[in-house]
XYZ file of C-alpha atoms in Angstrom:
385
model
C 9.700 -52.196 7.271
C 11.837 -49.501 8.992
C 10.981 -47.780 12.248
C 10.626 -44.018 12.518
C 14.146 -43.690 13.929
C 15.496 -45.675 10.970
C 13.536 -43.467 8.589
C 15.175 -40.397 10.132
C 18.591 -41.871 9.445
C 17.768 -42.904 5.879
C 15.053 -40.913 4.128
C 15.594 -37.765 6.174
C 19.378 -37.851 6.400
C 21.094 -34.571 5.426
C 22.362 -34.438 1.870
C 19.662 -36.483 0.151
C 17.806 -34.939 -2.752
C 14.036 -34.598 -2.547
C 13.633 -37.458 -5.018
C 15.888 -39.772 -3.021
C 14.170 -38.908 0.260
C 10.705 -39.353 -1.240
C 11.646 -42.737 -2.689
C 12.868 -43.876 0.739
C 9.586 -42.837 2.399
C 7.484 -44.538 -0.256
C 9.575 -47.718 0.007
C 9.150 -47.745 3.793
C 5.384 -48.141 3.455
C 4.828 -45.583 6.225
C 3.145 -42.946 4.073
C -0.651 -43.120 4.081
C -2.723 -42.958 0.910
C -4.323 -39.657 -0.099
C -7.873 -40.981 0.179
C -7.327 -41.863 3.856
C -5.805 -38.512 4.872
C -7.836 -36.099 2.764
C -8.245 -32.922 4.800
C -5.440 -33.872 7.194
C -2.027 -32.284 7.558
C 0.177 -35.270 8.406
C 0.981 -37.985 5.896
C 2.387 -40.439 8.460
C 0.830 -42.093 11.486
C 3.729 -43.848 13.182
C 3.262 -45.558 16.553
C 3.840 -43.567 19.715
C 7.453 -43.516 20.854
C 6.611 -45.017 24.254
C 4.858 -48.089 22.866
C 6.536 -51.485 23.322
C 5.205 -52.621 19.938
C 4.564 -50.872 16.638
C 1.723 -51.210 14.157
C 2.452 -50.924 10.445
C 0.249 -50.982 7.367
C 1.172 -53.953 5.176
C -0.378 -55.105 1.904
C -0.524 -58.918 1.996
C -1.586 -59.130 -1.649
C -5.304 -59.502 -0.968
C -6.035 -55.823 -1.715
C -7.212 -55.361 1.868
C -5.638 -51.897 2.073
C -8.346 -50.643 -0.249
C -10.900 -51.403 2.464
C -9.301 -49.095 5.049
C -11.602 -46.175 5.796
C -10.482 -42.533 5.906
C -9.574 -41.165 9.321
C -12.587 -39.612 11.049
C -12.489 -37.284 14.011
C -13.201 -39.038 17.302
C -13.549 -37.284 20.639
C -13.031 -38.999 23.973
C -13.644 -37.507 27.392
C -10.602 -36.864 29.562
C -11.043 -36.354 33.297
C -7.991 -34.520 34.669
C -7.590 -33.856 38.372
C -6.529 -30.251 37.811
C -6.912 -27.890 34.877
C -4.397 -25.073 35.420
C -0.923 -26.010 34.200
C 2.056 -24.112 35.613
C 5.307 -23.458 33.783
C 8.621 -21.795 34.606
C 9.888 -21.314 31.051
C 11.864 -18.085 30.590
C 10.673 -18.017 26.961
C 7.013 -17.535 27.906
C 5.283 -14.408 29.163
C 2.842 -16.358 31.349
C 3.252 -18.857 34.164
C -0.077 -20.705 33.907
C -2.310 -21.979 31.159
C -5.396 -24.034 30.356
C -5.903 -26.375 27.426
C -9.528 -27.546 27.168
C -8.617 -30.096 24.482
C -5.812 -32.561 23.838
C -4.983 -32.978 20.159
C -6.140 -30.530 17.495
C -8.347 -31.003 14.465
C -6.787 -28.045 12.653
C -4.062 -30.453 11.545
C -1.216 -27.933 11.300
C 1.663 -30.134 10.215
C 4.243 -28.017 12.064
C 2.452 -28.073 15.448
C 4.994 -28.391 18.257
C 2.336 -30.020 20.482
C 2.078 -33.152 18.342
C 4.605 -35.182 20.402
C 2.347 -34.908 23.479
C -0.022 -37.464 21.943
C 2.627 -40.108 22.590
C 1.758 -39.866 26.311
C -1.714 -41.185 25.395
C -0.288 -44.135 23.472
C -1.184 -42.479 20.171
C 0.641 -41.184 17.135
C 1.857 -37.631 16.706
C 0.761 -37.981 13.076
C -2.846 -38.314 11.969
C -3.945 -39.528 15.440
C -3.121 -36.065 16.819
C -5.611 -34.551 14.366
C -8.299 -37.231 14.454
C -8.281 -38.727 17.969
C -9.060 -35.844 20.289
C -9.702 -35.552 24.010
C -12.158 -33.064 25.487
C -12.180 -31.956 29.122
C -15.806 -31.100 29.944
C -14.999 -30.880 33.667
C -12.585 -28.010 32.991
C -14.949 -25.162 34.043
C -15.801 -26.892 37.346
C -12.133 -27.638 38.037
C -11.175 -24.048 37.224
C -13.777 -22.698 39.609
C -12.451 -24.986 42.343
C -8.813 -24.069 41.769
C -9.502 -20.331 41.720
C -11.271 -20.637 45.085
C -8.342 -22.257 46.887
C -6.968 -20.248 49.808
C -3.773 -18.483 48.882
C -4.402 -18.512 45.145
C -2.350 -15.698 43.598
C -3.847 -14.045 40.561
C -1.876 -13.867 37.309
C -3.215 -13.939 33.743
C -4.206 -17.397 32.508
C -3.318 -18.238 28.924
C -5.781 -20.398 26.981
C -4.628 -22.135 23.811
C -0.921 -22.478 24.444
C -0.726 -26.136 23.410
C -3.770 -26.885 21.261
C -6.313 -24.454 19.847
C -9.240 -23.715 22.212
C -11.413 -22.787 19.220
C -10.751 -25.810 17.026
C -13.866 -27.131 15.197
C -15.056 -29.433 18.016
C -15.492 -26.368 20.260
C -18.683 -25.573 18.341
C -20.260 -28.637 19.935
C -18.462 -28.907 23.278
C -18.310 -25.163 24.162
C -15.735 -25.800 26.881
C -13.750 -22.657 26.086
C -16.835 -20.483 26.393
C -17.693 -22.048 29.759
C -14.142 -21.340 30.954
C -14.543 -17.700 29.946
C -17.816 -17.522 31.865
C -16.022 -18.710 35.021
C -13.166 -16.262 34.519
C -15.519 -13.335 33.885
C -17.552 -14.099 37.002
C -14.339 -14.188 39.055
C -12.854 -11.061 37.466
C -9.805 -13.066 36.390
C -7.507 -11.914 33.539
C -7.120 -14.124 30.472
C -5.120 -14.204 27.253
C -6.238 -16.315 24.292
C -4.169 -17.655 21.404
C -6.023 -19.078 18.410
C -6.071 -19.323 14.618
C -9.824 -19.771 14.448
C -12.460 -17.211 13.529
C -14.767 -19.015 15.971
C -13.362 -16.743 18.673
C -15.771 -14.012 17.509
C -18.620 -16.132 18.904
C -17.481 -15.101 22.372
C -17.147 -11.372 21.687
C -19.940 -10.706 24.170
C -17.906 -12.097 27.078
C -14.510 -10.903 25.848
C -15.687 -7.330 25.257
C -17.059 -7.056 28.791
C -13.811 -8.438 30.212
C -11.694 -6.200 27.967
C -13.562 -3.143 29.211
C -12.159 -3.985 32.656
C -8.678 -4.725 31.361
C -9.141 -8.477 31.793
C -8.815 -9.906 28.275
C -6.545 -9.952 25.243
C -6.644 -12.157 22.126
C -3.821 -13.164 19.782
C -4.668 -14.438 16.293
C -2.060 -16.562 14.548
C -1.709 -15.742 10.840
C 0.848 -18.060 9.277
C 0.343 -17.081 5.648
C -1.943 -15.029 3.406
C -1.622 -17.608 0.634
C -4.823 -19.689 0.655
C -3.217 -22.552 -1.267
C -0.366 -22.828 1.228
C -2.742 -22.459 4.183
C -4.979 -25.243 2.863
C -2.177 -27.804 2.958
C -0.243 -26.412 5.919
C -3.247 -25.882 8.221
C -6.024 -27.866 6.494
C -8.876 -27.374 8.974
C -8.018 -23.962 10.395
C -9.848 -20.772 9.376
C -8.730 -19.240 6.100
C -6.348 -16.240 6.290
C -9.180 -13.901 5.275
C -11.415 -15.174 8.086
C -8.651 -14.610 10.633
C -8.166 -11.013 9.492
C -11.932 -10.511 9.696
C -11.818 -11.878 13.250
C -9.074 -9.410 14.153
C -11.243 -6.587 12.800
C -14.352 -7.756 14.667
C -12.512 -8.140 17.968
C -10.795 -4.769 17.626
C -14.068 -2.999 16.803
C -15.557 -4.561 19.943
C -12.824 -2.935 22.036
C -10.834 -6.121 22.622
C -7.030 -5.719 22.365
C -5.784 -7.966 19.558
C -2.290 -9.138 18.669
C -1.184 -10.909 15.511
C 1.245 -13.809 15.671
C 3.247 -14.411 12.491
C 3.881 -17.972 13.518
C 5.602 -20.031 12.642
C 8.012 -18.331 10.272
C 9.091 -21.113 7.900
C 12.307 -20.257 6.033
C 12.016 -20.510 2.282
C 8.243 -20.971 2.471
C 6.404 -18.098 4.166
C 9.244 -15.876 5.423
C 8.708 -13.420 2.563
C 5.204 -12.694 3.935
C 6.198 -11.160 7.279
C 5.681 -7.567 6.156
C 2.386 -8.347 4.371
C 0.999 -10.201 7.388
C 1.820 -7.362 9.772
C 0.490 -4.749 7.320
C -2.792 -6.625 6.900
C -3.231 -7.256 10.636
C -2.531 -3.615 11.472
C -5.104 -2.488 8.904
C -7.603 -4.879 10.513
C -7.035 -3.377 13.975
C -4.208 -5.318 15.631
C -2.167 -3.240 18.063
C 0.646 -5.710 18.779
C 2.569 -8.455 17.012
C 4.934 -11.327 17.645
C 6.601 -14.144 15.749
C 8.047 -17.599 16.372
C 10.470 -19.503 14.155
C 9.533 -22.988 12.997
C 10.118 -25.589 15.712
C 10.570 -29.276 14.832
C 10.846 -31.282 18.076
C 10.896 -35.102 18.153
C 8.209 -36.507 15.793
C 7.395 -33.123 14.217
C 10.583 -33.150 12.146
C 9.808 -36.284 10.071
C 6.174 -35.224 9.718
C 7.178 -31.810 8.385
C 9.845 -33.259 6.111
C 7.324 -35.716 4.659
C 4.854 -32.848 4.144
C 7.489 -30.899 2.213
C 8.175 -33.919 0.010
C 4.480 -34.286 -0.753
C 3.630 -30.628 -1.392
C 6.832 -28.667 -2.067
C 9.527 -31.131 -3.164
C 11.338 -28.412 -5.133
C 11.933 -26.465 -1.891
C 12.743 -29.447 0.332
C 16.529 -29.106 0.501
C 16.499 -25.299 0.653
C 13.960 -25.115 3.491
C 15.667 -27.762 5.606
C 19.097 -26.232 4.973
C 17.891 -22.888 6.340
C 16.187 -24.590 9.303
C 19.384 -26.416 10.250
C 21.451 -23.240 9.827
C 19.421 -21.703 12.678
C 19.571 -24.770 14.918
C 23.283 -25.515 15.115
C 23.165 -27.981 12.233
C 20.195 -29.888 13.687
C 16.501 -29.889 12.869
C 15.754 -28.485 16.331
C 17.477 -27.107 19.395
C 15.360 -26.904 22.566
C 17.714 -24.508 24.372
C 15.845 -21.860 26.386
C 16.380 -18.376 25.021
C 16.908 -19.477 21.409
C 14.295 -22.172 20.690
C 11.658 -19.594 19.694
C 13.952 -17.509 17.502
C 16.895 -19.600 16.346
C 20.460 -18.346 15.971
C 22.787 -17.302 13.169
C 22.640 -14.783 10.286
C 19.304 -15.923 8.885
C 17.564 -15.776 12.279
C 19.045 -12.308 12.859
C 17.741 -11.122 9.479
C 14.209 -12.304 10.275
C 14.383 -10.594 13.674
C 15.443 -7.265 12.156
C 12.785 -7.392 9.447
C 10.100 -8.055 12.035
C 11.296 -5.326 14.395
C 11.568 -2.688 11.662
C 8.137 -3.514 10.232
C 6.471 -3.500 13.647
C 8.088 -0.140 14.405
C 7.011 1.339 11.058
C 3.415 0.250 11.666
C 3.323 1.419 15.274
C 2.795 -2.050 16.695
C 3.890 -2.989 20.230
C 4.051 0.659 21.322
C 1.715 0.275 24.284
C 1.750 -2.878 26.360
C -0.869 -2.514 29.061
C -0.709 -5.481 31.442
C -3.932 -7.265 32.202
C -5.405 -6.219 35.531
C -5.578 -8.488 38.560
C -7.383 -6.230 41.031
C -10.892 -7.278 39.947
C -10.455 -10.850 41.142
C -13.036 -12.276 43.547
C -12.705 -16.003 44.418
C -15.706 -17.963 43.142
C -18.076 -19.826 45.447
C -20.160 -21.886 43.068
C -20.742 -25.502 42.186
C -17.672 -27.665 42.641
C -16.129 -25.361 45.243
C -15.384 -26.809 48.652
C -16.637 -24.310 51.212
C -14.959 -23.657 54.529
C -16.267 -25.605 57.523
C -15.725 -22.688 59.867
């Protein structure tokens, strides 16, 4: 049975038809059965790339595969030493972020964060969606880090890697506790999510927004419910996200819409409709990101196309590679979010003209930092002098 790297060279080699590629994947035995992955985005669950051995499903003729249970969501507790992650990427508008969860139950097949599960010895496939890690100590750690002498205030972004309002947040409530710490300290925060659950915390966010301390960005990938159901199986429906934008806006919370990711040949024709709908719901700003397919995400996305949109397989991947120098992905700073070439330029112009027509991105008020007061609560080491 081939490894993932072999599968990339065979089933996902450029030039193959959808039928040929699909036959190669089926023959490899790596694709999981529909009954085991119902409600999941990925169709593969290959071993992590850092593992010294690989595990493969193999039918020995005793029909034992029929006994394998569907993947169920499991949550383990992770105990990090720190909770604020710093970055120096020139592509990002923030230099620090918090992710209360590792892995994401939304199951978006295109998620660029999937490869991070390999650091936990798990698969970027279904494991990323079903084997999650929660960080219940995050609020205490945040309080401690904000209290450190010399801490310099800049907006903290929540939800930059995995969604802070994914379904398990209803039970764990870690994101809400983080917001409570940030509000008490007068610390600015920006949230990125594709979940309508964010409206649960309107009480906190509206108070912070009144002081210029909060902004929320809702990701709306498509307005097509059928596409959304397979592309982002456990995320809020497009209608619910637009309703969330409206509710947040009416509560006085600045809201942006993220048309992300733009997938060529699949949802690119929806850019104008997404921005129109978000503006009507109350969004005052917008952004977009082109599809990114790093490391394990590429074979997962290709397999998803073969399962759901085989007729568009070659066209979509041809456009993707035309923006990435002939590759599935190029991680070069400055171009990884947008791509290069004529097609990428066309998408950029369409977005800019639509945003201008709708009056989006006209006023960009930075979040305030002058309300910050270092916390002195539980978990904070007080001065001895």
